[in-house]
């Protein structure tokens, strides 16, 4: 998954909790029923294929800034927490991170209702593997609380053990739109079909040991765009 390099501190500020599973599972249980979650601001029909989103179409999509520069995306899941990837925050100093809510075009922030938030702490899965990307999940806790508005609303969290094979997933982010291209300026979206992990192991270009039960298999078997080309999440 694409992200710009950040100049991270030698000292790990991320809290590598051995009880991450217990912490996150209890968090999901307590916060799965946030009111008005998952309500987008789409005004046009959604088509399969990557494209620029509408302004604030996905009000839970946030940008993470490191020393003022974009380096990863995240998903707002309640008024205090942002869900992101472990590889984004591992080794980062929380004091150098800000969460930008309401962003759309990174080079022109005044076109939307953007607001910056400081970070209280960051935590990632204690079994995250930077080589295989297994357990690539983390949380960012912001200072204060976000007031939910039409341009800032949380995504809905799935219930444990849900099976989404056969559904279409929406992937958003400011990632690369091609192997030779840089990070996009505007928030992108793409619809990708969800497959079983067995399909990833047997019919796609992955070794069986690369796919674990902690991952979701989504993309296109014919080599069209997937989340690695459009998103940071």
Backbone as CSV, one residue per row, in Angstrom:
resi,resn,N_x,N_y,N_z,CA_x,CA_y,CA_z,C_x,C_y,C_z
1,UNK,0.833,-1.183,0.000,0.000,0.000,0.000,0.878,1.247,0.000
2,UNK,0.520,2.199,-0.808,1.405,3.325,-1.034,1.306,4.358,0.064
3,UNK,2.459,4.907,0.436,2.477,6.057,1.328,3.797,6.772,1.153
4,UNK,3.799,8.075,1.382,5.031,8.818,1.308,5.878,8.494,2.526
5,UNK,7.191,8.556,2.342,8.082,8.273,3.451,8.015,9.398,4.472
6,UNK,8.048,9.051,5.746,8.078,10.070,6.789,9.378,9.941,7.563
7,UNK,9.830,11.051,8.080,11.044,11.051,8.889,10.656,10.719,10.316
8,UNK,10.680,9.445,10.655,10.201,9.002,11.954,11.310,9.068,13.001
9,UNK,10.917,9.227,14.248,11.866,9.295,15.345,12.422,7.912,15.645
10,UNK,13.654,7.871,16.192,14.246,6.596,16.571,13.473,5.958,17.710
11,UNK,13.007,6.797,18.638,12.267,6.279,19.782,10.827,6.013,19.383
12,UNK,10.346,4.804,19.633,8.979,4.457,19.259,8.006,5.103,20.229
13,UNK,7.154,5.953,19.701,6.113,6.553,20.516,4.851,5.701,20.473
14,UNK,4.734,4.854,19.436,3.555,3.995,19.337,3.553,3.002,20.486
15,UNK,2.428,2.855,21.133,2.308,1.910,22.228,2.041,0.528,21.654
16,UNK,3.017,-0.356,21.794,2.905,-1.693,21.237,2.296,-2.603,22.300
17,UNK,0.986,-2.544,22.474,0.321,-3.251,23.552,0.200,-4.734,23.261
18,UNK,0.622,-5.560,24.200,0.470,-7.003,24.030,-0.988,-7.411,24.118
19,UNK,-1.813,-6.529,24.675,-3.235,-6.839,24.816,-4.058,-6.149,23.731
20,UNK,-3.451,-5.911,22.555,-4.155,-5.168,21.506,-5.466,-5.838,21.125
21,UNK,-5.457,-7.166,20.977,-6.680,-7.864,20.580,-7.798,-7.636,21.579
22,UNK,-7.484,-7.770,22.867,-8.491,-7.555,23.902,-8.987,-6.123,23.881
23,UNK,-8.047,-5.186,23.761,-8.395,-3.769,23.726,-9.286,-3.453,22.533
24,UNK,-8.875,-3.917,21.342,-9.622,-3.567,20.141,-10.978,-4.254,20.106
25,UNK,-11.037,-5.526,20.507,-12.313,-6.239,20.495,-13.318,-5.595,21.439
26,UNK,-12.856,-5.179,22.622,-13.761,-4.514,23.555,-14.172,-3.154,23.018
27,UNK,-13.239,-2.485,22.327,-13.546,-1.185,21.734,-14.618,-1.338,20.663
28,UNK,-14.461,-2.342,19.793,-15.441,-2.577,18.730,-16.809,-2.859,19.322
29,UNK,-16.846,-3.682,20.374,-18.124,-4.029,20.986,-18.814,-2.794,21.561
30,UNK,-18.026,-1.924,22.196,-18.598,-0.761,22.860,-19.006,0.330,21.882
31,UNK,-18.342,0.389,20.717,-18.551,1.518,19.816,-19.122,1.115,18.460
32,UNK,-19.626,-0.106,18.324,-20.140,-0.555,17.037,-21.462,0.099,16.670
33,UNK,-22.138,0.661,17.647,-23.471,1.182,17.392,-23.506,2.706,17.475
34,UNK,-22.454,3.340,16.921,-22.420,4.798,16.869,-23.580,5.287,16.013
35,UNK,-24.317,6.250,16.518,-25.466,6.752,15.779,-25.009,7.454,14.504
36,UNK,-25.776,7.280,13.441,-25.532,7.955,12.161,-24.183,7.581,11.555
37,UNK,-23.734,6.348,11.759,-22.483,5.928,11.137,-22.753,5.476,9.706
38,UNK,-21.723,5.560,8.863,-21.816,5.047,7.504,-22.688,5.844,6.560
39,UNK,-23.029,7.077,6.908,-23.876,7.908,6.045,-22.987,8.767,5.150
40,UNK,-22.946,8.448,3.851,-22.105,9.227,2.946,-22.885,10.408,2.373
41,UNK,-22.174,11.220,1.604,-22.779,12.406,0.991,-22.771,12.286,-0.529
42,UNK,-23.020,11.075,-1.034,-22.977,10.844,-2.476,-24.166,11.491,-3.172
43,UNK,-23.873,12.171,-4.278,-24.927,12.817,-5.056,-25.100,12.191,-6.432
44,UNK,-24.136,11.328,-6.827,-24.214,10.672,-8.125,-24.170,9.164,-7.937
45,UNK,-24.579,8.426,-8.980,-24.502,6.973,-8.934,-23.043,6.537,-8.897
46,UNK,-22.772,5.455,-8.186,-21.410,4.965,-8.052,-21.149,3.896,-9.099
47,UNK,-20.005,3.986,-9.773,-19.644,3.042,-10.822,-18.399,2.270,-10.423
48,UNK,-18.268,1.051,-10.942,-17.048,0.284,-10.721,-15.917,0.928,-11.514
49,UNK,-14.775,1.095,-10.888,-13.638,1.759,-11.518,-13.193,2.939,-10.683
50,UNK,-11.890,3.169,-10.591,-11.370,4.234,-9.758,-11.711,5.614,-10.300
51,UNK,-12.012,6.538,-9.388,-12.299,7.912,-9.786,-12.155,8.818,-8.575
52,UNK,-12.128,10.124,-8.834,-12.095,11.099,-7.752,-13.460,11.152,-7.074
53,UNK,-13.467,11.199,-5.761,-14.732,11.263,-5.034,-15.337,12.659,-5.142
54,UNK,-16.595,12.768,-4.782,-17.221,14.077,-4.652,-16.713,14.726,-3.366
55,UNK,-16.918,16.037,-3.232,-16.477,16.737,-2.032,-17.147,16.137,-0.799
56,UNK,-16.311,15.698,0.160,-16.801,15.149,1.429,-17.802,14.017,1.230
57,UNK,-17.632,13.270,0.138,-18.533,12.143,-0.123,-18.430,11.091,0.974
58,UNK,-17.209,10.881,1.468,-16.982,9.913,2.539,-16.478,10.666,3.770
59,UNK,-17.374,11.101,4.633,-16.998,11.986,5.746,-16.154,11.320,6.822
60,UNK,-15.926,10.013,6.708,-15.065,9.314,7.665,-13.626,9.208,7.168
61,UNK,-13.367,9.595,5.927,-12.008,9.529,5.378,-11.188,10.706,5.891
62,UNK,-10.095,10.422,6.597,-9.251,11.476,7.149,-7.822,11.307,6.646
63,UNK,-7.069,12.389,6.704,-5.658,12.369,6.315,-4.793,12.463,7.563
64,UNK,-3.711,11.696,7.592,-2.734,11.776,8.670,-1.525,12.558,8.160
65,UNK,-1.134,13.572,8.922,-0.004,14.416,8.549,1.149,14.185,9.512
66,UNK,2.364,14.090,8.978,3.561,13.955,9.805,4.440,15.171,9.555
67,UNK,4.605,15.998,10.585,5.333,17.263,10.472,4.760,18.111,9.340
68,UNK,3.437,18.087,9.216,2.753,18.916,8.235,2.596,18.315,6.863
69,UNK,3.157,17.119,6.640,3.097,16.492,5.321,2.233,15.227,5.373
70,UNK,1.411,15.060,4.344,0.569,13.873,4.267,1.428,12.616,4.158
71,UNK,1.084,11.578,4.947,1.824,10.324,4.835,0.934,9.090,4.860
72,UNK,-0.308,9.208,5.303,-1.201,8.050,5.320,-2.642,8.518,5.470
73,UNK,-3.553,7.613,5.177,-4.965,7.885,5.379,-5.486,7.141,6.591
74,UNK,-6.703,7.459,6.982,-7.328,6.791,8.115,-8.838,6.856,7.991
75,UNK,-9.510,6.134,8.881,-10.971,6.082,8.881,-11.489,6.482,10.251
76,UNK,-12.321,7.491,10.285,-12.935,7.943,11.531,-13.965,6.908,11.977
77,UNK,-13.817,6.381,13.215,-14.757,5.362,13.678,-15.574,5.809,14.888
78,UNK,-15.189,6.885,15.520,-16.049,7.560,16.499,-15.464,8.941,16.757
79,UNK,-15.939,9.635,17.780,-15.521,11.018,17.977,-14.104,11.155,18.519
80,UNK,-13.451,10.040,18.858,-12.104,10.107,19.425,-11.064,9.284,18.668
81,UNK,-11.494,8.301,17.885,-10.540,7.349,17.320,-10.561,7.306,15.793
82,UNK,-9.355,7.110,15.237,-9.157,6.900,13.802,-8.504,5.541,13.612
83,UNK,-9.072,4.738,12.726,-8.507,3.435,12.375,-7.539,3.623,11.214
84,UNK,-6.355,3.035,11.323,-5.370,3.153,10.255,-4.536,1.887,10.199
85,UNK,-3.501,1.888,9.378,-2.636,0.719,9.232,-1.457,0.809,10.197
86,UNK,-1.036,-0.340,10.701,0.107,-0.370,11.613,1.367,0.146,10.932
87,UNK,1.534,-0.159,9.628,2.758,0.278,8.956,2.834,1.794,8.836
88,UNK,1.699,2.471,9.016,1.699,3.931,8.961,2.240,4.557,10.249
89,UNK,1.938,3.960,11.384,2.259,4.610,12.657,3.378,3.930,13.426
90,UNK,3.822,2.767,12.980,4.921,2.083,13.657,6.187,2.939,13.582
91,UNK,6.750,3.263,14.735,7.968,4.057,14.776,7.751,5.551,14.691
92,UNK,6.499,5.993,14.596,6.220,7.419,14.477,6.098,8.066,15.856
93,UNK,6.436,9.334,15.935,6.288,10.112,17.162,4.915,10.778,17.136
94,UNK,4.073,10.458,18.100,2.702,10.975,18.116,2.655,12.498,18.137
95,UNK,3.680,13.123,18.705,3.694,14.581,18.789,3.883,15.247,17.434
96,UNK,4.317,14.473,16.441,4.518,15.014,15.096,3.355,14.696,14.157
97,UNK,2.324,14.024,14.679,1.192,13.617,13.848,-0.018,14.506,14.128
98,UNK,-0.704,14.886,13.078,-1.995,15.559,13.191,-3.000,14.830,12.311
99,UNK,-4.253,14.845,12.746,-5.344,14.248,11.985,-6.126,15.367,11.318
100,UNK,-6.280,15.269,10.002,-7.000,16.284,9.237,-8.354,15.711,8.821
101,UNK,-9.412,16.276,9.378,-10.780,15.819,9.124,-11.435,16.729,8.091
102,UNK,-12.235,16.147,7.191,-12.948,16.932,6.191,-12.134,17.252,4.955
103,UNK,-11.007,16.570,4.764,-10.121,16.855,3.632,-10.662,16.247,2.334
104,UNK,-10.329,16.896,1.207,-10.657,16.350,-0.118,-9.480,16.556,-1.070
105,UNK,-9.179,17.819,-1.415,-8.017,18.123,-2.244,-6.897,18.609,-1.329
106,UNK,-5.807,17.856,-1.269,-4.754,18.148,-0.298,-4.080,19.498,-0.535
107,UNK,-3.957,19.903,-1.798,-3.273,21.156,-2.109,-4.182,22.376,-1.989
108,UNK,-5.464,22.151,-1.721,-6.424,23.257,-1.660,-7.390,22.998,-0.511
109,UNK,-6.899,23.092,0.732,-7.699,22.674,1.891,-8.905,23.543,2.188
110,UNK,-8.960,24.762,1.666,-10.058,25.648,2.053,-11.340,25.351,1.295
111,UNK,-11.297,24.371,0.353,-12.513,24.102,-0.416,-13.494,23.244,0.369
112,UNK,-13.074,22.699,1.499,-13.955,21.892,2.335,-13.834,22.345,3.784
113,UNK,-14.638,21.745,4.648,-14.639,22.103,6.069,-13.562,21.302,6.799
114,UNK,-12.313,21.662,6.611,-11.226,20.904,7.218,-10.922,21.397,8.630
115,UNK,-10.448,20.459,9.462,-10.049,20.810,10.822,-8.936,19.875,11.267
116,UNK,-7.937,20.442,11.959,-6.790,19.681,12.427,-6.987,19.268,13.888
117,UNK,-6.517,18.057,14.208,-6.580,17.564,15.579,-5.217,17.004,15.981
118,UNK,-4.793,17.330,17.205,-3.582,16.734,17.752,-3.862,15.296,18.172
119,UNK,-2.798,14.543,18.408,-2.907,13.127,18.742,-2.478,12.893,20.184
120,UNK,-3.295,12.143,20.929,-2.989,11.811,22.319,-2.080,10.594,22.391
121,UNK,-2.436,9.535,21.677,-1.550,8.377,21.589,-1.883,7.544,20.361
122,UNK,-0.944,6.667,20.015,-1.117,5.752,18.900,-0.798,4.341,19.375
123,UNK,-1.512,3.372,18.830,-1.313,1.985,19.224,-1.481,1.101,17.998
124,UNK,-0.609,0.097,17.856,-0.737,-0.829,16.737,-0.630,-2.261,17.249
125,UNK,-1.045,-3.200,16.420,-1.087,-4.608,16.818,0.310,-5.099,17.178
126,UNK,0.413,-5.785,18.317,1.729,-6.220,18.791,2.332,-7.320,17.926
127,UNK,1.520,-7.960,17.068,2.031,-9.008,16.185,2.126,-8.536,14.732
128,UNK,2.130,-7.233,14.521,2.280,-6.716,13.161,3.620,-7.150,12.581
129,UNK,3.573,-7.655,11.336,4.776,-8.104,10.644,5.026,-7.168,9.466
130,UNK,6.119,-6.413,9.513,6.381,-5.412,8.485,6.779,-6.030,7.145
131,UNK,7.082,-7.322,7.135,7.430,-8.002,5.886,6.200,-8.568,5.193
132,UNK,5.338,-9.231,5.961,4.145,-9.858,5.387,2.900,-8.987,5.505
133,UNK,2.966,-7.939,6.324,1.832,-7.052,6.606,0.695,-7.771,7.329
134,UNK,0.998,-8.884,7.976,-0.011,-9.538,8.802,-0.278,-8.672,10.036
135,UNK,-1.542,-8.600,10.457,-1.966,-7.775,11.600,-1.649,-6.294,11.383
136,UNK,-1.861,-5.820,10.166,-1.541,-4.431,9.815,-2.697,-3.513,10.207
137,UNK,-2.814,-3.259,11.502,-3.930,-2.467,12.009,-3.476,-1.651,13.208
138,UNK,-4.006,-0.433,13.318,-3.653,0.431,14.435,-4.741,1.454,14.690
139,UNK,-4.634,2.128,15.832,-5.591,3.162,16.214,-4.852,4.443,16.580
140,UNK,-5.466,5.563,16.235,-4.955,6.881,16.600,-6.030,7.569,17.427
141,UNK,-5.676,7.996,18.640,-6.627,8.701,19.495,-6.329,10.191,19.431
142,UNK,-7.352,10.976,19.095,-7.150,12.412,18.957,-7.390,13.130,20.281
143,UNK,-6.881,14.346,20.362,-7.107,15.191,21.533,-8.454,15.884,21.386
144,UNK,-9.294,15.776,22.400,-10.622,16.352,22.324,-11.588,15.418,21.626
145,UNK,-12.715,15.943,21.202,-13.723,15.153,20.512,-14.169,15.862,19.242
146,UNK,-14.463,15.057,18.225,-14.957,15.597,16.966,-16.469,15.770,17.057
147,UNK,-16.942,16.941,16.698,-18.379,17.168,16.615,-18.859,16.699,15.250
148,UNK,-19.742,15.713,15.241,-20.200,15.159,13.971,-21.065,16.167,13.220
149,UNK,-20.686,16.385,11.957,-21.423,17.253,11.050,-21.576,16.495,9.737
150,UNK,-22.156,17.115,8.728,-22.341,16.427,7.451,-21.010,16.058,6.803
151,UNK,-19.941,16.802,7.106,-18.638,16.537,6.505,-17.724,15.721,7.419
152,UNK,-18.183,15.364,8.606,-17.378,14.578,9.551,-18.281,13.607,10.287
153,UNK,-18.324,12.378,9.795,-19.137,11.327,10.407,-18.347,10.022,10.392
154,UNK,-18.615,9.123,11.337,-17.836,7.880,11.405,-18.345,6.809,10.447
155,UNK,-17.453,5.911,10.091,-17.837,4.703,9.363,-18.398,3.702,10.365
156,UNK,-19.190,2.761,9.882,-19.713,1.699,10.743,-18.686,0.579,10.853
157,UNK,-18.503,0.060,12.040,-17.603,-1.067,12.243,-18.361,-2.376,12.032
158,UNK,-17.735,-3.354,11.386,-18.409,-4.648,11.190,-18.467,-5.428,12.492
159,UNK,-19.466,-6.261,12.610,-19.537,-7.143,13.762,-18.562,-8.302,13.571
160,UNK,-18.054,-8.870,14.659,-17.098,-9.984,14.546,-17.681,-11.159,13.767
161,UNK,-16.793,-11.824,13.011,-17.116,-13.057,12.276,-18.086,-12.846,11.118
162,UNK,-18.239,-11.617,10.653,-19.071,-11.372,9.482,-18.346,-11.826,8.216
163,UNK,-19.090,-12.353,7.258,-18.525,-12.831,5.999,-19.031,-11.939,4.867
164,UNK,-18.109,-11.256,4.182,-18.499,-10.327,3.130,-18.121,-10.832,1.737
165,UNK,-17.783,-12.109,1.617,-17.417,-12.676,0.319,-18.580,-12.512,-0.658
166,UNK,-18.273,-11.987,-1.843,-19.300,-11.749,-2.849,-19.809,-10.322,-2.868
167,UNK,-19.522,-9.555,-1.812,-19.942,-8.155,-1.765,-18.925,-7.273,-2.489
168,UNK,-19.316,-6.017,-2.731,-18.402,-5.021,-3.270,-17.952,-4.104,-2.143
169,UNK,-16.651,-3.877,-2.056,-16.092,-2.992,-1.036,-15.702,-1.661,-1.670
170,UNK,-15.887,-0.582,-0.928,-15.456,0.743,-1.370,-14.124,1.051,-0.697
171,UNK,-13.106,1.298,-1.498,-11.790,1.662,-0.983,-11.532,3.123,-1.322
172,UNK,-11.144,3.911,-0.330,-10.859,5.325,-0.566,-9.470,5.671,-0.055
173,UNK,-8.889,6.709,-0.619,-7.594,7.155,-0.138,-6.910,8.095,-1.112
174,UNK,-5.784,8.653,-0.658,-4.966,9.531,-1.490,-3.732,8.768,-1.955
175,UNK,-3.924,7.554,-2.437,-2.794,6.715,-2.820,-2.410,6.883,-4.273
176,UNK,-1.586,5.963,-4.749,-1.150,5.979,-6.142,-2.265,5.454,-7.043
177,UNK,-2.371,6.009,-8.253,-3.332,5.508,-9.232,-2.629,4.687,-10.308
178,UNK,-1.321,4.495,-10.163,-0.540,3.684,-11.086,0.831,3.438,-10.506
179,UNK,1.505,2.397,-11.008,2.805,2.020,-10.465,3.835,3.134,-10.617
180,UNK,3.746,3.922,-11.691,4.744,4.947,-11.962,4.293,6.339,-11.534
181,UNK,3.137,6.440,-10.911,2.597,7.743,-10.549,2.746,8.002,-9.058
182,UNK,2.669,9.284,-8.687,2.809,9.668,-7.299,1.481,9.650,-6.567
183,UNK,1.504,10.162,-5.336,0.304,10.232,-4.517,-0.673,11.234,-5.129
184,UNK,-1.950,10.874,-5.172,-2.950,11.753,-5.775,-3.229,12.962,-4.894
185,UNK,-3.667,14.036,-5.526,-3.993,15.262,-4.804,-5.410,15.207,-4.242
186,UNK,-6.314,14.537,-4.966,-7.715,14.447,-4.552,-8.028,13.051,-4.031
187,UNK,-8.977,12.968,-3.124,-9.393,11.682,-2.575,-9.980,10.811,-3.687
188,UNK,-9.506,9.568,-3.769,-9.939,8.630,-4.794,-10.818,7.536,-4.185
189,UNK,-11.635,6.916,-5.036,-12.435,5.778,-4.604,-12.448,4.723,-5.697
190,UNK,-12.655,3.488,-5.285,-12.811,2.396,-6.240,-13.649,1.303,-5.592
191,UNK,-14.465,0.652,-6.400,-15.234,-0.503,-5.949,-14.469,-1.767,-6.307
192,UNK,-14.251,-2.628,-5.331,-13.540,-3.883,-5.581,-14.349,-5.046,-5.019
193,UNK,-14.418,-6.155,-5.747,-15.132,-7.327,-5.235,-14.328,-8.036,-4.156
194,UNK,-15.026,-8.597,-3.182,-14.390,-9.335,-2.097,-14.441,-10.824,-2.406
195,UNK,-13.276,-11.475,-2.349,-13.164,-12.908,-2.591,-12.853,-13.627,-1.283
196,UNK,-12.982,-14.924,-1.318,-12.532,-15.712,-0.176,-11.007,-15.707,-0.155
197,UNK,-10.427,-15.895,1.012,-8.972,-15.936,1.109,-8.396,-17.113,0.333
198,UNK,-9.186,-18.163,0.168,-8.721,-19.311,-0.601,-8.505,-18.943,-2.066
199,UNK,-9.342,-18.035,-2.595,-9.163,-17.566,-3.970,-7.840,-16.823,-4.096
200,UNK,-7.519,-15.985,-3.105,-6.247,-15.262,-3.128,-5.066,-16.227,-3.118
201,UNK,-5.210,-17.309,-2.378,-4.115,-18.267,-2.247,-3.916,-19.109,-3.504
202,UNK,-4.996,-19.348,-4.245,-4.919,-20.302,-5.350,-5.017,-19.680,-6.741
203,UNK,-5.669,-18.516,-6.872,-5.924,-17.973,-8.198,-5.289,-16.606,-8.438
204,UNK,-4.663,-16.030,-7.421,-4.009,-14.733,-7.589,-2.519,-14.879,-7.337
205,UNK,-1.782,-13.808,-7.579,-0.324,-13.882,-7.525,0.199,-13.724,-6.099
206,UNK,-0.273,-14.580,-5.216,0.194,-14.582,-3.840,0.576,-15.997,-3.448
207,UNK,1.633,-16.105,-2.659,1.973,-17.400,-2.088,0.983,-17.696,-0.966
208,UNK,0.596,-18.958,-0.781,-0.397,-19.292,0.255,-0.043,-18.754,1.631
209,UNK,1.250,-18.737,1.967,1.641,-18.278,3.302,1.527,-16.759,3.458
210,UNK,1.351,-16.036,2.347,1.211,-14.582,2.422,-0.184,-14.157,2.858
211,UNK,-1.165,-15.029,2.716,-2.554,-14.705,3.045,-2.914,-15.369,4.366
212,UNK,-3.349,-14.563,5.339,-3.707,-15.096,6.649,-5.176,-14.814,6.937
213,UNK,-5.663,-15.389,8.023,-7.057,-15.197,8.419,-7.331,-13.773,8.892
214,UNK,-6.283,-12.977,9.078,-6.447,-11.590,9.509,-6.616,-10.633,8.339
215,UNK,-6.659,-11.157,7.125,-6.713,-10.323,5.929,-8.030,-10.515,5.188
216,UNK,-8.376,-9.514,4.382,-9.526,-9.586,3.485,-9.004,-9.568,2.060
217,UNK,-9.463,-10.495,1.258,-9.037,-10.595,-0.136,-10.000,-9.794,-1.008
218,UNK,-9.498,-8.740,-1.649,-10.347,-7.898,-2.497,-9.525,-7.365,-3.654
219,UNK,-10.146,-7.240,-4.816,-9.444,-6.735,-5.990,-9.994,-7.369,-7.247
220,UNK,-9.152,-7.421,-8.289,-9.576,-7.971,-9.570,-8.577,-9.030,-10.027
221,UNK,-9.091,-10.171,-10.424,-8.223,-11.253,-10.858,-7.550,-10.962,-12.193
222,UNK,-8.109,-10.032,-12.978,-7.538,-9.746,-14.294,-6.538,-8.601,-14.272
223,UNK,-6.125,-8.193,-13.074,-5.066,-7.202,-12.978,-5.517,-5.763,-13.006
224,UNK,-6.826,-5.501,-12.888,-7.284,-4.122,-12.835,-6.901,-3.520,-11.495
225,UNK,-7.292,-2.277,-11.274,-6.877,-1.574,-10.065,-7.378,-2.263,-8.805
226,UNK,-6.587,-2.125,-7.762,-7.005,-2.612,-6.455,-6.638,-1.563,-5.421
227,UNK,-6.789,-1.914,-4.142,-6.587,-0.919,-3.091,-5.151,-0.438,-3.006
228,UNK,-4.186,-1.262,-3.427,-2.790,-0.836,-3.365,-2.515,0.306,-4.335
229,UNK,-3.354,0.463,-5.344,-3.135,1.508,-6.330,-3.942,2.764,-6.047
230,UNK,-4.884,2.699,-5.119,-5.722,3.877,-4.914,-5.776,4.332,-3.472
231,UNK,-5.224,3.587,-2.550,-5.487,3.936,-1.165,-4.297,3.706,-0.264
232,UNK,-4.386,4.273,0.922,-3.382,4.078,1.947,-3.911,3.210,3.067
233,UNK,-5.084,2.675,2.930,-5.692,1.914,4.002,-5.882,0.482,3.579
